[in-house]
Amino acid sequence: MATESPESEEEGKITGGNQHLLIDDDLREMGKKAAWSVSSCKPGNGVSALRDDNLDTYWQSDGAQPHFVNIQFQKKVKLQLVVLYVDFKLDESYTPSKIAIRAGDGFHNLKEIKTVELVKPAGWVYVSLSGNDPRETFVNTFMLQISVLSNHLNGRDTHVRQIKIYGPRPNPIPHQQFQFTSSEFITYSTLSLPCHVRSGMAVVQVD
């Protein structure tokens, strides 16, 4: 799991944030595999600002609460961690104070899996998707929805500067029961991977 030492976390409450994005090597960013949309936005502050790796830009909603970010995948994926960059010092009443995360096959059956209160956050905020059962370390889903339920100082519209979505990293070779530790083994093991035909296309499965 990501290192979270600069922020304090109680049950359902996160205070502060990290200035640097710190992610364990056994996680990979999954957002690039998804289609992203938002419930509303101001012109020039749309959904692309959430994924441009620029902390100076932001998505700004334009409408009544709650505000939604929808993240949809073409196939089921395992997701373990949501990381947002929000900054109360810069955005004040536009800063989310309470968010909910929902998962499901689509809009018709989204189920709330996490609700978090943010207390004057300033930096990267980590929200684990693991359940109460220690064996439930991830959610397996087609869709994730992040809902901004309220803002600081009773603000209406919201600012979110970045969102990253992480899932467990698979073994280098699909369906392999162990991981190579030698870089030489990894290099040579990928040379003879079989091709799989998907939708009429030959695809070499290399992660």
mmCIF file of C-alpha atoms in Angstrom:
data_model
loop_
_atom_site.group_PDB
_atom_site.id
_atom_site.type_symbol
_atom_site.label_atom_id
_atom_site.label_comp_id
_atom_site.label_asym_id
_atom_site.label_seq_id
_atom_site.Cartn_x
_atom_site.Cartn_y
_atom_site.Cartn_z
ATOM 1 C CA MET A 1 0.000 0.000 0.000
ATOM 2 C CA ALA A 2 1.136 3.558 -0.599
ATOM 3 C CA THR A 3 2.995 5.383 2.122
ATOM 4 C CA GLU A 4 0.637 7.784 3.918
ATOM 5 C CA SER A 5 2.753 9.169 6.741
ATOM 6 C CA PRO A 6 2.275 12.932 6.097
ATOM 7 C CA GLU A 7 -1.495 12.606 6.527
ATOM 8 C CA SER A 8 -3.484 11.385 9.491
ATOM 9 C CA GLU A 9 -6.395 9.023 9.029
ATOM 10 C CA GLU A 10 -9.208 8.009 11.336
ATOM 11 C CA GLU A 11 -12.063 5.716 10.425
ATOM 12 C CA GLY A 12 -13.655 7.438 7.416
ATOM 13 C CA LYS A 13 -11.684 10.668 7.911
ATOM 14 C CA ILE A 14 -8.468 11.934 6.287
ATOM 15 C CA THR A 15 -6.607 15.067 7.354
ATOM 16 C CA GLY A 16 -3.832 16.700 5.338
ATOM 17 C CA GLY A 17 -2.123 15.037 2.381
ATOM 18 C CA ASN A 18 1.153 14.060 0.743
ATOM 19 C CA GLN A 19 3.170 16.496 -1.355
ATOM 20 C CA HIS A 20 4.735 13.605 -3.275
ATOM 21 C CA LEU A 21 2.923 10.718 -4.911
ATOM 22 C CA LEU A 22 4.320 7.530 -3.351
ATOM 23 C CA ILE A 23 3.032 4.202 -4.668
ATOM 24 C CA ASP A 24 4.216 0.677 -3.924
ATOM 25 C CA ASP A 25 5.825 -1.267 -6.770
ATOM 26 C CA ASP A 26 3.156 -3.967 -6.589
ATOM 27 C CA LEU A 27 0.496 -1.497 -7.814
ATOM 28 C CA ARG A 28 -0.016 -0.127 -11.330
ATOM 29 C CA GLU A 29 -2.011 2.862 -12.574
ATOM 30 C CA MET A 30 -5.196 1.704 -14.310
ATOM 31 C CA GLY A 31 -6.808 4.997 -15.341
ATOM 32 C CA LYS A 32 -5.384 4.960 -18.850
ATOM 33 C CA LYS A 33 -7.446 1.835 -19.597
ATOM 34 C CA ALA A 34 -10.734 3.591 -18.767
ATOM 35 C CA ALA A 35 -13.178 6.054 -20.306
ATOM 36 C CA TRP A 36 -13.551 9.094 -18.040
ATOM 37 C CA SER A 37 -16.540 11.433 -17.787
ATOM 38 C CA VAL A 38 -17.896 14.004 -15.337
ATOM 39 C CA SER A 39 -21.381 15.142 -14.381
ATOM 40 C CA SER A 40 -20.655 18.767 -15.332
ATOM 41 C CA CYS A 41 -17.760 21.164 -15.901
ATOM 42 C CA LYS A 42 -16.862 24.768 -16.519
ATOM 43 C CA PRO A 43 -15.521 25.453 -20.037
ATOM 44 C CA GLY A 44 -11.764 24.905 -19.986
ATOM 45 C CA ASN A 45 -11.890 22.908 -16.764
ATOM 46 C CA GLY A 46 -13.127 19.565 -18.003
ATOM 47 C CA VAL A 47 -12.384 15.919 -17.344
ATOM 48 C CA SER A 48 -9.007 16.035 -19.147
ATOM 49 C CA ALA A 49 -7.611 18.207 -16.331
ATOM 50 C CA LEU A 50 -7.934 15.234 -13.978
ATOM 51 C CA ARG A 51 -5.498 13.193 -16.074
ATOM 52 C CA ASP A 52 -2.966 15.698 -17.452
ATOM 53 C CA ASP A 53 -0.359 15.222 -14.670
ATOM 54 C CA ASN A 54 -0.449 18.968 -14.069
ATOM 55 C CA LEU A 55 -1.215 20.120 -10.523
ATOM 56 C CA ASP A 56 -1.885 23.668 -11.737
ATOM 57 C CA THR A 57 -5.001 22.615 -13.654
ATOM 58 C CA TYR A 58 -8.232 21.252 -12.213
ATOM 59 C CA TRP A 59 -11.677 19.944 -13.022
ATOM 60 C CA GLN A 60 -14.347 22.408 -11.916
ATOM 61 C CA SER A 61 -17.937 21.246 -11.718
ATOM 62 C CA ASP A 62 -20.805 23.437 -12.837
ATOM 63 C CA GLY A 63 -24.100 22.457 -11.269
ATOM 64 C CA ALA A 64 -25.886 21.190 -8.208
ATOM 65 C CA GLN A 65 -24.296 18.688 -5.824
ATOM 66 C CA PRO A 66 -23.413 15.888 -5.805
ATOM 67 C CA HIS A 67 -20.741 16.021 -8.514
ATOM 68 C CA PHE A 68 -19.599 12.829 -10.216
ATOM 69 C CA VAL A 69 -16.463 11.464 -11.885
ATOM 70 C CA ASN A 70 -17.245 8.282 -13.808
ATOM 71 C CA ILE A 71 -14.490 5.793 -14.665
ATOM 72 C CA GLN A 72 -15.616 2.964 -16.965
ATOM 73 C CA PHE A 73 -13.619 -0.049 -18.174
ATOM 74 C CA GLN A 74 -14.317 -2.345 -21.138
ATOM 75 C CA LYS A 75 -13.746 -5.410 -18.971
ATOM 76 C CA LYS A 76 -13.706 -6.149 -15.265
ATOM 77 C CA VAL A 77 -10.556 -4.920 -13.533
ATOM 78 C CA LYS A 78 -9.168 -5.235 -10.027
ATOM 79 C CA LEU A 79 -8.872 -1.855 -8.309
ATOM 80 C CA GLN A 80 -7.237 -1.301 -4.949
ATOM 81 C CA LEU A 81 -6.486 2.390 -4.438
ATOM 82 C CA VAL A 82 -7.853 5.799 -5.446
ATOM 83 C CA VAL A 83 -5.536 8.790 -5.082
ATOM 84 C CA LEU A 84 -6.776 12.376 -5.457
ATOM 85 C CA TYR A 85 -4.874 15.649 -5.449
ATOM 86 C CA VAL A 86 -6.938 18.326 -3.696
ATOM 87 C CA ASP A 87 -5.683 21.527 -2.081
ATOM 88 C CA PHE A 88 -7.674 23.520 0.455
ATOM 89 C CA LYS A 89 -4.991 26.235 0.555
ATOM 90 C CA LEU A 90 -5.554 27.016 -3.129
ATOM 91 C CA ASP A 91 -9.179 26.081 -3.670
ATOM 92 C CA GLU A 92 -10.837 26.905 -0.325
ATOM 93 C CA SER A 93 -14.623 26.476 -0.679
ATOM 94 C CA TYR A 94 -14.146 24.470 -3.895
ATOM 95 C CA THR A 95 -12.310 21.745 -1.954
ATOM 96 C CA PRO A 96 -14.239 18.498 -1.393
ATOM 97 C CA SER A 97 -15.053 17.767 2.247
ATOM 98 C CA LYS A 98 -16.891 14.473 1.764
ATOM 99 C CA ILE A 99 -16.620 11.955 -1.060
ATOM 100 C CA ALA A 100 -18.210 8.594 -1.776
ATOM 101 C CA ILE A 101 -16.857 5.871 -4.037
ATOM 102 C CA ARG A 102 -19.210 3.467 -5.786
ATOM 103 C CA ALA A 103 -18.523 0.391 -7.913
ATOM 104 C CA GLY A 104 -20.616 -1.773 -10.223
ATOM 105 C CA ASP A 105 -21.198 -3.086 -13.734
ATOM 106 C CA GLY A 106 -22.617 0.266 -14.862
ATOM 107 C CA PHE A 107 -24.785 3.198 -13.802
ATOM 108 C CA HIS A 108 -27.740 0.877 -13.141
ATOM 109 C CA ASN A 109 -26.220 -1.034 -10.210
ATOM 110 C CA LEU A 110 -23.542 1.094 -8.589
ATOM 111 C CA LYS A 111 -23.000 0.229 -4.936
ATOM 112 C CA GLU A 112 -21.317 2.481 -2.389
ATOM 113 C CA ILE A 113 -18.128 0.888 -1.083
ATOM 114 C CA LYS A 114 -16.412 3.782 0.691
ATOM 115 C CA THR A 115 -17.297 7.176 2.184
ATOM 116 C CA VAL A 116 -14.516 9.481 3.318
ATOM 117 C CA GLU A 117 -14.440 12.858 5.027
ATOM 118 C CA LEU A 118 -11.577 15.143 3.969
ATOM 119 C CA VAL A 119 -10.413 17.703 6.523
ATOM 120 C CA LYS A 120 -8.627 20.628 4.837
ATOM 121 C CA PRO A 121 -6.677 18.314 2.504
ATOM 122 C CA ALA A 122 -3.534 19.681 0.837
ATOM 123 C CA GLY A 123 -1.819 17.220 -1.479
ATOM 124 C CA TRP A 124 -2.268 13.609 -2.540
ATOM 125 C CA VAL A 125 -4.980 11.832 -0.575
ATOM 126 C CA TYR A 126 -5.066 8.011 -0.552
ATOM 127 C CA VAL A 127 -8.361 6.114 -0.348
ATOM 128 C CA SER A 128 -8.053 2.340 -0.051
ATOM 129 C CA LEU A 129 -10.773 0.253 -1.688
ATOM 130 C CA SER A 130 -10.107 -2.782 0.510
ATOM 131 C CA GLY A 131 -13.011 -4.109 2.560
ATOM 132 C CA ASN A 132 -13.326 -4.914 6.242
ATOM 133 C CA ASP A 133 -12.281 -8.507 5.580
ATOM 134 C CA PRO A 134 -8.446 -8.644 5.326
ATOM 135 C CA ARG A 135 -8.867 -10.943 2.312
ATOM 136 C CA GLU A 136 -10.792 -8.236 0.445
ATOM 137 C CA THR A 137 -7.821 -6.239 -0.792
ATOM 138 C CA PHE A 138 -9.429 -4.990 -4.026
ATOM 139 C CA VAL A 139 -12.733 -4.568 -5.866
ATOM 140 C CA ASN A 140 -13.388 -6.361 -9.158
ATOM 141 C CA THR A 141 -15.514 -4.013 -11.260
ATOM 142 C CA PHE A 142 -16.425 -2.560 -14.651
ATOM 143 C CA MET A 143 -17.025 0.918 -13.279
ATOM 144 C CA LEU A 144 -15.942 3.206 -10.482
ATOM 145 C CA GLN A 145 -17.734 6.430 -9.615
ATOM 146 C CA ILE A 146 -16.295 9.129 -7.356
ATOM 147 C CA SER A 147 -18.971 11.398 -5.933
ATOM 148 C CA VAL A 148 -18.271 14.757 -4.291
ATOM 149 C CA LEU A 149 -21.056 15.016 -1.721
ATOM 150 C CA SER A 150 -20.048 18.317 -0.111
ATOM 151 C CA ASN A 151 -17.336 20.980 -0.093
ATOM 152 C CA HIS A 152 -15.558 22.956 2.586
ATOM 153 C CA LEU A 153 -17.221 26.201 3.699
ATOM 154 C CA ASN A 154 -20.499 25.068 2.106
ATOM 155 C CA GLY A 155 -19.146 25.647 -1.378
ATOM 156 C CA ARG A 156 -21.318 24.527 -4.292
ATOM 157 C CA ASP A 157 -18.933 23.634 -7.109
ATOM 158 C CA THR A 158 -15.774 21.634 -6.645
ATOM 159 C CA HIS A 159 -12.117 21.517 -7.738
ATOM 160 C CA VAL A 160 -10.177 18.269 -8.087
ATOM 161 C CA ARG A 161 -6.695 18.581 -9.570
ATOM 162 C CA GLN A 162 -5.737 14.962 -10.277
ATOM 163 C CA ILE A 163 -7.140 11.458 -9.863
ATOM 164 C CA LYS A 164 -5.110 8.234 -10.104
ATOM 165 C CA ILE A 165 -6.570 4.725 -9.946
ATOM 166 C CA TYR A 166 -4.371 1.764 -8.963
ATOM 167 C CA GLY A 167 -4.801 -1.970 -9.118
ATOM 168 C CA PRO A 168 -2.580 -4.930 -8.176
ATOM 169 C CA ARG A 169 0.212 -5.560 -10.647
ATOM 170 C CA PRO A 170 -0.051 -9.022 -12.247
ATOM 171 C CA ASN A 171 2.853 -11.401 -12.726
ATOM 172 C CA PRO A 172 5.062 -10.476 -15.717
ATOM 173 C CA ILE A 173 3.819 -13.584 -17.579
ATOM 174 C CA PRO A 174 0.020 -14.086 -17.676
ATOM 175 C CA HIS A 175 -1.272 -17.027 -15.596
ATOM 176 C CA GLN A 176 2.185 -17.602 -14.155
ATOM 177 C CA GLN A 177 2.209 -18.856 -10.572
ATOM 178 C CA PHE A 178 5.444 -17.109 -9.595
ATOM 179 C CA GLN A 179 7.342 -13.939 -10.431
ATOM 180 C CA PHE A 180 10.786 -13.861 -12.003
ATOM 181 C CA THR A 181 13.239 -11.901 -9.906
ATOM 182 C CA SER A 182 16.100 -11.788 -12.408
ATOM 183 C CA SER A 183 15.874 -9.103 -15.081
ATOM 184 C CA GLU A 184 17.586 -11.528 -17.497
ATOM 185 C CA PHE A 185 14.887 -14.156 -16.911
ATOM 186 C CA ILE A 186 12.176 -11.544 -17.422
ATOM 187 C CA THR A 187 13.753 -10.374 -20.700
ATOM 188 C CA TYR A 188 14.094 -13.834 -22.213
ATOM 189 C CA SER A 189 10.771 -15.102 -20.891
ATOM 190 C CA THR A 190 8.853 -12.516 -22.928
ATOM 191 C CA LEU A 191 10.506 -13.411 -26.234
ATOM 192 C CA SER A 192 8.465 -16.551 -26.831
ATOM 193 C CA LEU A 193 5.055 -15.400 -25.605
ATOM 194 C CA PRO A 194 2.170 -16.819 -27.644
ATOM 195 C CA CYS A 195 -0.183 -14.540 -29.506
ATOM 196 C CA HIS A 196 -3.856 -14.448 -28.610
ATOM 197 C CA VAL A 197 -6.482 -13.558 -31.181
ATOM 198 C CA ARG A 198 -8.896 -10.960 -29.929
ATOM 199 C CA SER A 199 -11.487 -9.364 -32.182
ATOM 200 C CA GLY A 200 -9.567 -10.446 -35.255
ATOM 201 C CA MET A 201 -6.271 -9.021 -34.016
ATOM 202 C CA ALA A 202 -3.177 -10.878 -32.870
ATOM 203 C CA VAL A 203 -2.039 -9.473 -29.548
ATOM 204 C CA VAL A 204 1.112 -10.391 -27.694
ATOM 205 C CA GLN A 205 0.341 -10.267 -23.984
ATOM 206 C CA VAL A 206 3.170 -8.293 -22.445
ATOM 207 C CA ASP A 207 2.468 -6.269 -19.350
#
